[in-house]
Coordinates of C-alpha atoms and ligand atoms in Angstrom, one line a residue:
M1 CA 255.7 155.9 15.1
A2 CA 253.7 159.0 13.4
S3 CA 255.2 162.3 13.3
T4 CA 253.3 163.9 16.0
A5 CA 255.0 161.6 18.8
I6 CA 258.7 162.6 18.9
A7 CA 261.3 162.0 21.3
I8 CA 262.5 165.4 22.9
H9 CA 264.8 166.8 25.5
Q10 CA 263.3 170.3 25.3
P11 CA 259.6 171.4 24.4
Q12 CA 259.8 172.9 20.9
A13 CA 257.1 174.6 18.8
T14 CA 254.3 172.7 17.3
K15 CA 252.3 172.6 14.0
R16 CA 248.7 171.8 15.1
S17 CA 247.3 168.6 13.5
D18 CA 243.6 167.7 13.4
E19 CA 244.3 164.7 15.9
V20 CA 242.7 164.4 19.4
V21 CA 245.0 163.3 21.9
I22 CA 243.4 161.3 25.1
I23 CA 245.2 161.0 28.3
G24 CA 243.9 157.6 29.7
G25 CA 242.8 154.3 28.6
G26 CA 239.9 153.5 31.3
L27 CA 236.4 153.9 30.2
A28 CA 236.2 157.5 29.8
G29 CA 239.2 157.5 27.5
L30 CA 238.4 154.6 25.4
F31 CA 234.6 155.2 24.8
C32 CA 235.4 158.7 23.9
A33 CA 238.0 157.7 21.5
L34 CA 235.5 155.2 19.9
K35 CA 232.7 157.7 19.9
L36 CA 235.3 160.0 17.8
A37 CA 235.9 157.3 15.0
P38 CA 236.7 158.0 12.0
K39 CA 238.6 161.0 13.5
A40 CA 242.2 160.8 14.3
V41 CA 242.9 159.8 18.0
T42 CA 245.9 159.0 19.9
V43 CA 245.3 157.5 23.3
L44 CA 248.4 157.7 25.7
A45 CA 247.9 155.4 28.9
A46 CA 250.3 154.7 31.8
A47 CA 249.5 150.7 31.6
P48 CA 248.4 148.4 28.9
I49 CA 244.6 149.7 28.2
G50 CA 242.3 147.6 30.3
R51 CA 244.8 147.5 33.0
G52 CA 245.9 150.3 35.6
A53 CA 242.1 151.6 35.4
S54 CA 239.5 151.7 37.9
S55 CA 237.0 151.0 35.3
A56 CA 238.2 147.4 34.8
W57 CA 237.7 146.8 38.7
A58 CA 234.1 147.9 39.0
Q59 CA 232.1 145.2 40.3
A60 CA 228.4 146.6 40.5
G61 CA 227.6 148.1 37.3
I62 CA 226.0 151.1 35.8
A63 CA 223.0 153.2 37.0
A64 CA 220.2 153.4 34.3
A65 CA 216.7 153.8 34.6
V66 CA 215.9 150.8 32.2
G67 CA 214.1 148.4 34.8
P68 CA 210.4 148.0 35.2
G69 CA 208.7 150.9 36.6
D70 CA 211.8 152.8 37.2
T71 CA 211.8 156.4 35.7
I72 CA 214.5 159.3 35.1
E73 CA 212.9 161.4 37.7
S74 CA 213.6 158.7 40.4
H75 CA 217.1 158.3 39.4
V76 CA 217.6 162.1 39.4
N77 CA 216.0 162.3 42.8
D78 CA 217.9 159.7 44.4
T79 CA 221.2 161.4 43.0
I80 CA 220.1 164.6 44.5
V81 CA 219.5 163.1 47.9
A82 CA 222.9 161.4 47.9
G83 CA 224.7 164.5 46.8
D84 CA 223.6 166.4 49.9
G85 CA 222.5 169.8 48.4
I86 CA 224.9 170.6 46.0
V87 CA 224.3 168.5 42.9
D88 CA 223.8 170.3 39.6
E89 CA 220.2 169.3 38.8
E90 CA 220.7 170.4 34.9
I91 CA 223.7 168.0 34.7
I92 CA 222.1 165.1 36.5
H93 CA 218.9 165.4 34.5
M94 CA 220.8 165.3 31.3
M95 CA 223.1 162.3 32.5
A96 CA 220.0 160.1 33.6
S97 CA 218.1 160.9 30.5
E98 CA 221.0 159.8 28.3
A99 CA 221.7 156.6 30.4
S100 CA 219.7 154.2 28.2
D101 CA 221.4 155.5 24.9
R102 CA 224.7 154.7 26.3
I103 CA 223.9 151.3 27.7
H104 CA 222.8 150.5 24.2
D105 CA 226.0 151.8 22.8
L106 CA 227.9 149.5 25.2
L107 CA 226.0 146.5 24.1
G108 CA 226.6 147.5 20.5
Y109 CA 230.5 147.4 21.6
G110 CA 229.6 143.7 22.6
V111 CA 229.2 144.2 26.4
P112 CA 227.4 141.1 27.6
F113 CA 225.1 142.7 30.1
D114 CA 223.0 140.1 32.1
R115 CA 219.2 139.7 30.8
D116 CA 216.3 138.2 32.5
L117 CA 214.4 135.4 31.3
E118 CA 212.2 137.5 28.9
G119 CA 215.5 138.9 27.4
H120 CA 215.1 142.3 28.8
L121 CA 218.4 143.9 31.0
A122 CA 218.5 142.3 34.4
V123 CA 218.9 145.2 36.8
S124 CA 219.9 145.0 40.7
R125 CA 219.6 147.3 43.7
E126 CA 222.3 149.1 45.3
A127 CA 222.6 151.2 48.5
A128 CA 220.4 154.8 48.4
H129 CA 218.8 153.8 45.1
S130 CA 215.0 153.5 45.5
E131 CA 214.8 151.4 42.6
S132 CA 216.6 148.3 41.2
R133 CA 218.6 150.0 38.3
I134 CA 222.1 148.8 38.1
V135 CA 222.9 147.1 34.9
R136 CA 225.6 144.4 35.6
V137 CA 227.6 141.5 34.1
K138 CA 227.6 138.0 36.0
G139 CA 226.8 139.5 39.3
D140 CA 230.2 141.5 39.9
M141 CA 231.9 141.4 36.8
A142 CA 230.9 144.6 35.2
G143 CA 234.0 146.5 34.8
R144 CA 236.1 143.7 33.3
A145 CA 233.4 142.6 30.8
I146 CA 233.1 146.4 29.7
M147 CA 236.7 146.9 29.7
E148 CA 237.3 143.7 27.6
A149 CA 234.7 144.6 25.0
L150 CA 235.9 148.1 24.4
V151 CA 239.7 147.1 24.4
A152 CA 238.6 144.6 21.7
S153 CA 236.8 147.5 19.8
V154 CA 239.5 149.9 20.3
R155 CA 242.1 147.3 18.6
K156 CA 239.8 146.8 15.7
T157 CA 239.2 150.8 15.2
P158 CA 241.6 152.1 12.5
S159 CA 241.4 155.8 13.6
I160 CA 242.6 154.9 17.1
R161 CA 246.3 154.9 17.8
V162 CA 247.4 153.7 21.1
L163 CA 250.5 154.6 22.9
E164 CA 250.7 152.1 26.0
G165 CA 253.0 152.4 28.8
Y166 CA 253.2 156.3 28.3
V167 CA 252.7 158.4 31.3
V168 CA 251.9 162.1 30.8
E169 CA 253.5 164.3 32.7
D170 CA 252.6 167.9 31.4
L171 CA 250.2 169.8 29.1
I172 CA 251.6 171.9 26.5
V173 CA 250.0 175.5 26.6
E174 CA 250.6 177.7 23.7
D175 CA 248.9 181.2 23.6
G176 CA 246.5 179.9 26.6
R177 CA 245.4 176.9 24.2
V178 CA 246.3 173.2 25.2
T179 CA 248.0 171.9 22.3
G180 CA 249.5 168.9 23.5
V181 CA 251.0 166.7 25.9
I182 CA 254.5 165.6 27.1
A183 CA 254.9 162.1 28.0
R184 CA 257.6 159.5 29.2
D185 CA 257.7 156.1 28.0
K186 CA 258.1 152.6 30.0
A187 CA 255.5 153.2 32.2
G188 CA 257.1 156.4 33.3
S189 CA 260.7 155.1 33.6
G190 CA 261.7 155.9 30.3
E191 CA 264.8 158.3 29.8
E192 CA 263.2 160.4 27.0
L193 CA 260.2 162.7 26.9
H194 CA 257.8 162.6 23.8
R195 CA 255.9 165.5 22.6
V196 CA 252.3 164.5 21.3
T197 CA 250.4 167.3 19.9
G198 CA 246.8 167.8 18.5
S199 CA 244.0 170.0 17.9
N200 CA 242.3 169.1 21.2
V201 CA 243.4 167.3 24.5
V202 CA 241.0 165.3 26.7
M203 CA 242.2 164.3 30.0
A204 CA 240.5 161.1 31.3
T205 CA 243.1 159.9 34.0
G206 CA 240.8 158.8 36.5
G207 CA 240.8 159.1 40.3
I208 CA 243.0 159.9 43.3
G209 CA 242.9 156.9 45.5
H210 CA 246.7 156.3 45.8
L211 CA 246.9 159.5 47.6
Y212 CA 245.7 157.6 50.5
E213 CA 247.2 154.6 52.6
V214 CA 244.0 152.4 52.2
T215 CA 242.4 152.8 48.9
T216 CA 240.5 150.4 46.5
N217 CA 241.9 152.2 43.5
P218 CA 244.9 150.8 41.0
T219 CA 248.4 152.6 41.5
E220 CA 247.9 154.9 38.5
A221 CA 244.9 156.5 40.3
R222 CA 246.9 159.3 42.0
G223 CA 245.4 162.5 40.8
G224 CA 248.5 163.2 38.4
G225 CA 246.0 164.4 35.7
I226 CA 244.2 166.5 38.0
G227 CA 247.2 168.2 39.4
M228 CA 248.6 168.6 35.8
A229 CA 245.3 170.3 34.7
A230 CA 245.6 172.6 37.8
R231 CA 249.1 173.5 37.2
A232 CA 248.3 174.6 33.6
G233 CA 245.4 177.0 35.2
A234 CA 242.2 174.9 34.7
R235 CA 239.5 175.6 37.2
M236 CA 238.9 172.8 39.7
A237 CA 235.5 172.1 41.6
D238 CA 234.6 170.4 44.8
M239 CA 238.2 169.3 45.7
E240 CA 237.4 168.7 49.3
F241 CA 234.9 165.7 48.5
V242 CA 236.4 162.4 48.7
Q243 CA 234.3 159.0 49.0
F244 CA 235.4 156.5 51.1
H245 CA 233.9 152.9 50.2
P246 CA 232.9 151.3 53.5
T247 CA 233.7 148.1 52.9
A248 CA 237.1 147.3 51.5
I249 CA 238.4 143.9 52.7
N250 CA 240.6 144.3 55.5
V251 CA 243.5 142.0 54.9
G252 CA 246.4 144.6 54.6
K253 CA 246.7 144.5 50.8
D254 CA 247.6 147.6 48.7
P255 CA 245.2 148.3 46.9
A256 CA 242.7 146.9 49.2
P257 CA 240.2 144.5 47.5
L258 CA 236.7 145.5 47.7
A259 CA 233.4 143.7 48.9
T260 CA 230.8 145.2 46.7
E261 CA 227.9 147.2 47.9
A262 CA 225.5 144.7 46.2
L263 CA 226.3 142.2 49.0
R264 CA 224.8 144.5 51.4
G265 CA 222.0 145.0 48.7
H266 CA 221.7 141.3 49.2
G267 CA 220.8 141.4 52.6
A268 CA 224.4 141.2 54.1
T269 CA 224.8 142.8 57.5
L270 CA 227.5 144.6 59.5
H271 CA 228.9 143.5 62.9
N272 CA 231.8 144.2 65.4
A273 CA 233.9 141.7 67.0
A274 CA 231.1 141.5 70.0
G275 CA 228.5 140.6 67.4
E276 CA 226.7 143.8 67.7
R277 CA 224.9 145.0 64.4
F278 CA 226.5 148.7 64.8
M279 CA 224.7 150.3 62.0
L280 CA 221.1 149.7 63.4
P281 CA 221.2 152.5 66.0
L282 CA 223.0 155.0 63.3
H283 CA 220.7 155.2 60.5
K284 CA 217.0 154.1 59.7
D285 CA 218.4 152.2 56.8
A286 CA 221.2 150.7 58.6
E287 CA 223.7 148.9 56.2
L288 CA 221.8 150.4 53.3
A289 CA 222.5 154.1 54.8
P290 CA 224.4 156.3 52.2
R291 CA 228.0 155.5 51.9
D292 CA 229.5 158.1 54.1
V293 CA 227.2 157.4 57.0
V294 CA 228.3 153.4 56.5
A295 CA 232.0 154.4 56.2
R296 CA 231.9 156.7 59.4
G297 CA 230.1 153.7 61.1
I298 CA 232.9 151.3 60.3
F299 CA 235.5 153.5 60.8
A300 CA 234.5 154.3 64.5
E301 CA 234.2 150.4 65.2
V302 CA 237.8 150.0 63.7
K303 CA 239.5 153.0 65.7
A304 CA 237.9 151.7 68.8
G305 CA 239.6 148.4 68.2
R306 CA 236.1 146.7 67.8
G307 CA 236.8 145.8 64.2
A308 CA 234.0 145.5 61.6
F309 CA 232.8 142.5 59.8
L310 CA 230.4 141.8 56.7
D311 CA 228.4 138.7 57.3
C312 CA 227.1 137.4 54.2
R313 CA 226.4 133.7 55.5
T314 CA 222.8 133.8 55.0
A315 CA 222.3 136.6 52.5
V316 CA 224.1 135.0 50.0
H317 CA 223.3 131.6 48.6
D318 CA 225.7 130.6 46.0
F319 CA 228.6 132.9 46.7
A320 CA 231.0 131.4 44.2
A321 CA 228.3 131.9 41.2
E322 CA 226.8 135.3 42.5
F323 CA 229.9 137.3 43.5
P324 CA 232.6 135.5 41.8
T325 CA 235.1 138.6 42.3
V326 CA 234.8 138.9 45.9
F327 CA 234.7 135.1 46.4
G328 CA 238.2 135.0 44.6
Y329 CA 239.5 138.0 46.9
C330 CA 238.6 136.2 49.8
T331 CA 239.7 132.7 49.0
E332 CA 243.2 134.3 48.1
A333 CA 243.2 136.0 51.6
G334 CA 242.2 132.5 53.2
I335 CA 238.6 133.7 54.4
D336 CA 235.7 131.1 53.5
P337 CA 232.8 134.0 53.0
V338 CA 230.3 131.0 53.0
T339 CA 231.2 130.1 56.7
E340 CA 233.1 133.3 57.9
M341 CA 232.5 137.0 58.3
I342 CA 234.7 139.4 56.0
P343 CA 236.8 141.9 57.9
V344 CA 236.1 145.3 56.3
I345 CA 237.8 148.8 56.7
P346 CA 236.8 152.0 54.7
A347 CA 239.0 152.8 51.8
A348 CA 239.5 155.9 49.6
H349 CA 237.5 154.9 46.4
Y350 CA 236.0 157.8 44.6
F351 CA 236.6 161.3 44.1
M352 CA 233.6 163.8 43.6
G353 CA 236.2 166.5 42.9
G354 CA 238.4 167.4 39.7
I355 CA 238.7 169.3 36.8
W356 CA 235.7 171.5 36.4
T357 CA 233.8 170.8 33.2
D358 CA 230.4 172.1 31.5
I359 CA 227.6 169.9 30.4
N360 CA 229.6 169.0 27.3
G361 CA 233.0 168.2 29.1
R362 CA 234.6 171.2 28.1
S363 CA 237.1 172.7 30.7
S364 CA 237.9 176.2 31.5
L365 CA 241.1 176.1 29.2
P366 CA 240.6 176.4 25.4
G367 CA 241.5 173.0 23.5
F368 CA 241.1 171.2 26.8
W369 CA 238.3 168.6 27.9
A370 CA 238.0 166.2 30.5
C371 CA 235.9 163.2 31.4
G372 CA 235.5 160.2 34.1
E373 CA 236.6 160.3 37.5
C374 CA 239.3 163.3 37.0
T375 CA 236.3 165.7 36.3
S376 CA 233.9 167.5 38.7
T377 CA 230.8 168.1 36.6
G378 CA 228.2 168.6 39.4
A379 CA 226.7 165.0 38.8
H380 CA 227.9 163.8 42.3
G381 CA 227.4 166.8 44.5
A382 CA 229.1 166.1 47.8
N383 CA 228.6 162.3 47.6
R384 CA 228.5 160.0 44.7
L385 CA 225.3 157.8 44.4
A386 CA 226.7 154.0 43.6
S387 CA 227.2 153.2 40.3
N388 CA 226.8 156.7 38.8
S389 CA 230.6 157.1 37.9
L390 CA 230.6 154.6 35.0
L391 CA 227.6 156.4 33.7
E392 CA 229.1 159.7 34.0
A393 CA 232.2 158.5 32.1
V394 CA 230.3 157.4 29.2
V395 CA 227.7 160.2 29.1
F396 CA 230.3 162.8 29.2
S397 CA 233.1 161.0 26.8
A398 CA 230.2 160.7 24.1
R399 CA 229.3 164.4 24.5
I400 CA 232.8 165.6 24.1
A401 CA 233.2 163.3 21.1
E402 CA 230.0 164.9 19.5
A403 CA 231.1 168.2 20.1
L404 CA 234.6 167.6 18.7
K405 CA 233.3 165.8 15.7
A406 CA 231.4 168.9 14.7
E407 CA 234.7 171.0 14.7
I408 CA 237.3 168.5 13.3
K409 CA 236.7 168.1 9.4
P410 CA 239.0 165.3 7.9
D411 CA 238.9 161.7 9.2
A412 CA 241.9 159.6 10.1
P413 CA 244.5 158.9 7.5
E414 CA 244.6 155.3 6.3
N415 CA 247.9 154.4 7.9
W416 CA 247.2 156.1 11.2
Q417 CA 247.5 153.0 13.5
D418 CA 250.7 152.3 12.4
G419 CA 252.2 154.5 15.0
S420 CA 250.5 152.3 17.9
V421 CA 252.9 151.2 20.5
T422 CA 251.8 148.2 22.5
T423 CA 253.4 147.4 25.9
T424 CA 253.1 143.7 27.0
E425 CA 255.2 144.3 30.1
Y426 CA 253.3 145.9 33.0
L427 CA 255.3 147.9 35.3
T428 CA 253.4 149.9 37.9
E429 CA 254.2 153.5 38.4
N430 CA 257.5 154.2 40.2
D431 CA 256.9 155.5 43.6
H432 CA 258.6 159.0 44.6
P433 CA 260.2 158.5 47.9
N434 CA 257.7 161.0 49.4
M435 CA 254.8 159.1 48.5
V436 CA 254.6 157.1 51.7
A437 CA 254.6 160.3 53.8
L438 CA 252.0 162.0 51.6
R439 CA 249.7 158.8 51.8
Q440 CA 250.1 158.9 55.7
T441 CA 249.3 162.4 56.3
M442 CA 246.3 162.1 54.0
S443 CA 244.8 159.0 55.5
A444 CA 245.4 160.5 59.1
N445 CA 244.2 163.9 58.4
L446 CA 241.9 164.3 55.5
G447 CA 240.2 160.7 55.5
V448 CA 236.9 159.9 56.9
L449 CA 236.9 162.1 59.8
R450 CA 238.7 165.4 59.6
D451 CA 239.3 168.4 61.8
G452 CA 241.3 171.9 61.5
E453 CA 244.0 171.0 63.5
G454 CA 244.6 167.7 61.7
M455 CA 244.2 169.4 58.1
R456 CA 246.6 172.2 59.0
E457 CA 249.2 169.5 59.9
A458 CA 248.6 167.6 56.7
L459 CA 248.7 171.1 54.4
N460 CA 252.1 172.0 56.1
T461 CA 253.3 168.5 55.5
I462 CA 252.2 168.8 51.8
L463 CA 253.8 172.3 51.4
H464 CA 257.2 170.7 52.8
L465 CA 256.7 167.7 50.5
A466 CA 256.0 170.1 47.5
R467 CA 259.3 172.1 48.2
E468 CA 261.3 169.0 48.2
S469 CA 259.8 167.6 45.0
H470 CA 262.4 168.0 42.0
S471 CA 260.0 165.8 39.7
V472 CA 257.0 166.8 37.7
R473 CA 255.4 163.7 38.2
F474 CA 255.0 164.2 41.9
D475 CA 254.5 167.9 41.5
N476 CA 251.2 167.0 39.7
V477 CA 250.4 164.6 42.6
I478 CA 251.4 166.8 45.3
T479 CA 249.5 169.8 43.4
T480 CA 246.2 167.6 43.7
A481 CA 246.8 166.8 47.6
K482 CA 247.2 170.8 48.3
L483 CA 244.2 171.5 46.6
I484 CA 242.2 168.9 48.6
A485 CA 243.8 170.1 51.9
V486 CA 243.1 173.7 51.1
C487 CA 239.4 173.2 50.0
A488 CA 238.6 170.8 53.0
L489 CA 240.2 173.3 55.3
N490 CA 238.0 176.4 53.7
R491 CA 235.0 174.5 53.9
T492 CA 233.7 175.0 57.7
E493 CA 230.9 172.6 57.8
S494 CA 230.0 168.8 57.1
R495 CA 228.7 167.7 54.0
G496 CA 228.7 164.4 52.0
G497 CA 232.1 162.9 51.9
H498 CA 233.5 165.9 53.9
F499 CA 232.9 165.4 57.8
R500 CA 234.5 167.6 60.2
T501 CA 234.3 166.6 63.8
D502 CA 235.0 170.5 64.7
F503 CA 232.2 171.6 62.4
P504 CA 229.9 168.4 62.4
E505 CA 226.8 170.2 61.1
E506 CA 225.6 171.4 57.4
H507 CA 225.3 175.1 57.1
A508 CA 223.0 176.7 54.5
E509 CA 225.8 179.1 53.7
W510 CA 228.0 176.3 52.4
K511 CA 225.2 174.9 50.1
R512 CA 227.1 175.5 47.1
R513 CA 229.9 174.1 45.2
T514 CA 233.5 174.8 45.5
L515 CA 235.2 176.3 42.3
V516 CA 238.8 177.1 42.4
T517 CA 242.1 177.8 40.5
L518 CA 245.6 176.8 41.9
E519 CA 246.4 180.6 42.1
Q520 CA 243.4 181.3 44.1
A521 CA 244.2 178.3 46.6
H522 CA 247.6 179.5 47.0
A523 CA 246.4 183.1 48.0
I524 CA 244.5 181.6 50.8
I525 CA 246.9 179.5 52.4
P526 CA 248.4 181.8 54.7
D527 CA 245.0 182.5 56.3
L528 CA 244.0 179.0 56.6
L529 CA 247.1 178.2 58.2
E530 CA 246.5 180.7 60.9
G531 CA 243.3 179.0 61.6
Ligands
FAD1 C1 237.2 148.4 43.0 C2 236.3 149.5 42.4 C3 235.0 149.3 42.2 C4 234.1 150.0 41.6 N1 232.7 149.8 41.2 C5 232.0 150.6 40.5 C6 230.8 150.2 40.0 O1 230.3 149.2 40.2 N2 230.0 151.1 39.3 C7 230.5 152.6 38.9 O2 229.8 153.2 38.5 N3 231.8 153.0 39.5 C8 232.5 152.2 40.2 N4 233.7 152.4 40.4 C9 234.4 153.6 40.3 C10 234.7 153.8 38.5 O3 235.1 152.5 38.4 C11 235.5 154.7 38.3 O4 235.1 156.0 38.7 C12 235.6 154.9 36.7 O5 235.8 153.5 36.1 C13 236.6 155.7 36.3 O6 236.8 155.7 34.9 P1 237.8 156.5 34.3 O7 238.0 156.0 33.0 O8 237.6 157.9 34.6 O9 239.3 156.1 35.0 P2 240.1 155.0 34.9 O10 239.4 153.7 34.6 O11 240.7 154.6 36.3 O12 241.2 155.1 33.8 C14 242.2 156.1 33.9 C15 243.2 155.9 32.8 O13 244.2 156.8 32.7 C16 245.6 156.2 32.9 N5 246.4 157.3 33.7 C17 246.5 157.8 34.7 N6 247.3 158.7 34.9 C18 248.1 158.9 33.8 C19 248.8 159.6 33.1 N7 249.6 160.5 34.0 N8 249.4 159.4 31.8 C20 248.8 158.5 31.1 N9 247.8 157.7 31.6 C21 247.3 157.8 32.8 C22 245.4 155.0 33.7 O14 246.4 154.2 33.4 C23 244.1 154.5 33.0 O15 244.2 154.0 31.8 C24 234.5 151.3 41.2 C25 235.9 151.8 41.4 C26 236.8 150.9 42.1 C27 238.2 151.1 42.3

């Protein structure tokens, strides 16, 4: 192994090298590493790259205004409407403008995006997009195809060293600058801690779904990277905004498999057990209403015991060919979507909050950058527009690479990849015994519908679990949960993914993003608990 990855028991002083340390092997982390070539990069990933990442599970694809008649302005406008008043317009304009270039980068790395008969990129329609603009692969295989192509490119790139099965537990901060990470091997069950240092650290650890009982996210998506950054003093943003996917397949699996929104884009409809199409009276766009509206509609039916079902029987003609992933999930669960309706339930799916970054992916801490779902760049506001997240991951990771390439002079040494460690076994993250209690309180009190009393109960539970932690990894996870609870209690209105039954309206004075450090959050907890 190269000299910068050494086994330690106690943190020790470091000599800074030029290498960039990237935490996370999903789309954001790997794209950043590829874009940084030929600069020396070490990627640490909790699971083998391409696995344990939401990126590989993405079904619909990437939003980009590349279809006939579509425009960047239209993409920007749709995003602003979905984001419910708090999208950063400069950020989304930049992101939509750079989408086409990043799609072409992905084609260059070998991603086989679907084409029409004339050879142009084929685009599909998704909820809340006013045009067809989702670039896809074989219907619902976008994530898997993108990650296969990127993993193959990473393995061939000599400047990228990959440490797989390494769970990062802490950031090293020296004189106010982030200079490296402390990681544990064997998918986090190793005895020894490893210290990996570099000139800059990029966080790309993905989302938080596993803080909730029902989620579409892989086990690794539990907010550890976000909590680690908060503990190191980084500024966080919009932590109250969690997006629930309306249509996870309700067959009691953890994580819950997803029935992509594209099915509703194709005309699939939602019904309760009595056969009523319950979205019709709730929104003019019925099943194609914004995600949060559909999630609340389904949640109400499930809670009332009427159940919710997705009817694809007439909308999808050749299910196995058009939606092979969903078809596979259904078949595995004993459901034939050609003849039967699919039972669905809302599930924690995407996090609009996270580590605050500027337009180039720079965090508030020197030497520390972040990209992908662990960030809050302002692109999504209070509610992400479908398929904008893969786009955000590639746009910001490319901008980080561009900024760092200008800073770092030497290229990677020739034998750089010799230090790569590949894990073939796939251990999922070991659960802390209090994870069950945490997930229960998050789902019960900080889910689709929230109120002050429930959120105060959740915050008290979280504070109790934090006191009992005795594990740095759980400290990270519980810190993220705490910030979600504090920010949700503090916002006394409903907006986007944050819906309070005790404050069901939007309020003009809340038409702003939430920016907070862990220290600031701690300072307001006593007042919030008093109510
Ligand atoms: C089922 C599903 C379908 C989706 N469909 C779409 C879609 O069609 N279009 C779209 O735009 N978005 C979609 N999304 C959202 C999108 O996939 C994610 O927002 C995006 O992939 C996040 O990429 P990322 O690189 O930030 O994180 P991820 O891809 O989740 O990667 C995170 C990486 O960090 C690693 N990691 C985590 N913690 C640690 C740690 N402590 N130490 C080391 N490594 C760590 C993980 O193992 C993983 O390698 C979907 C999400 C899901 C779950």
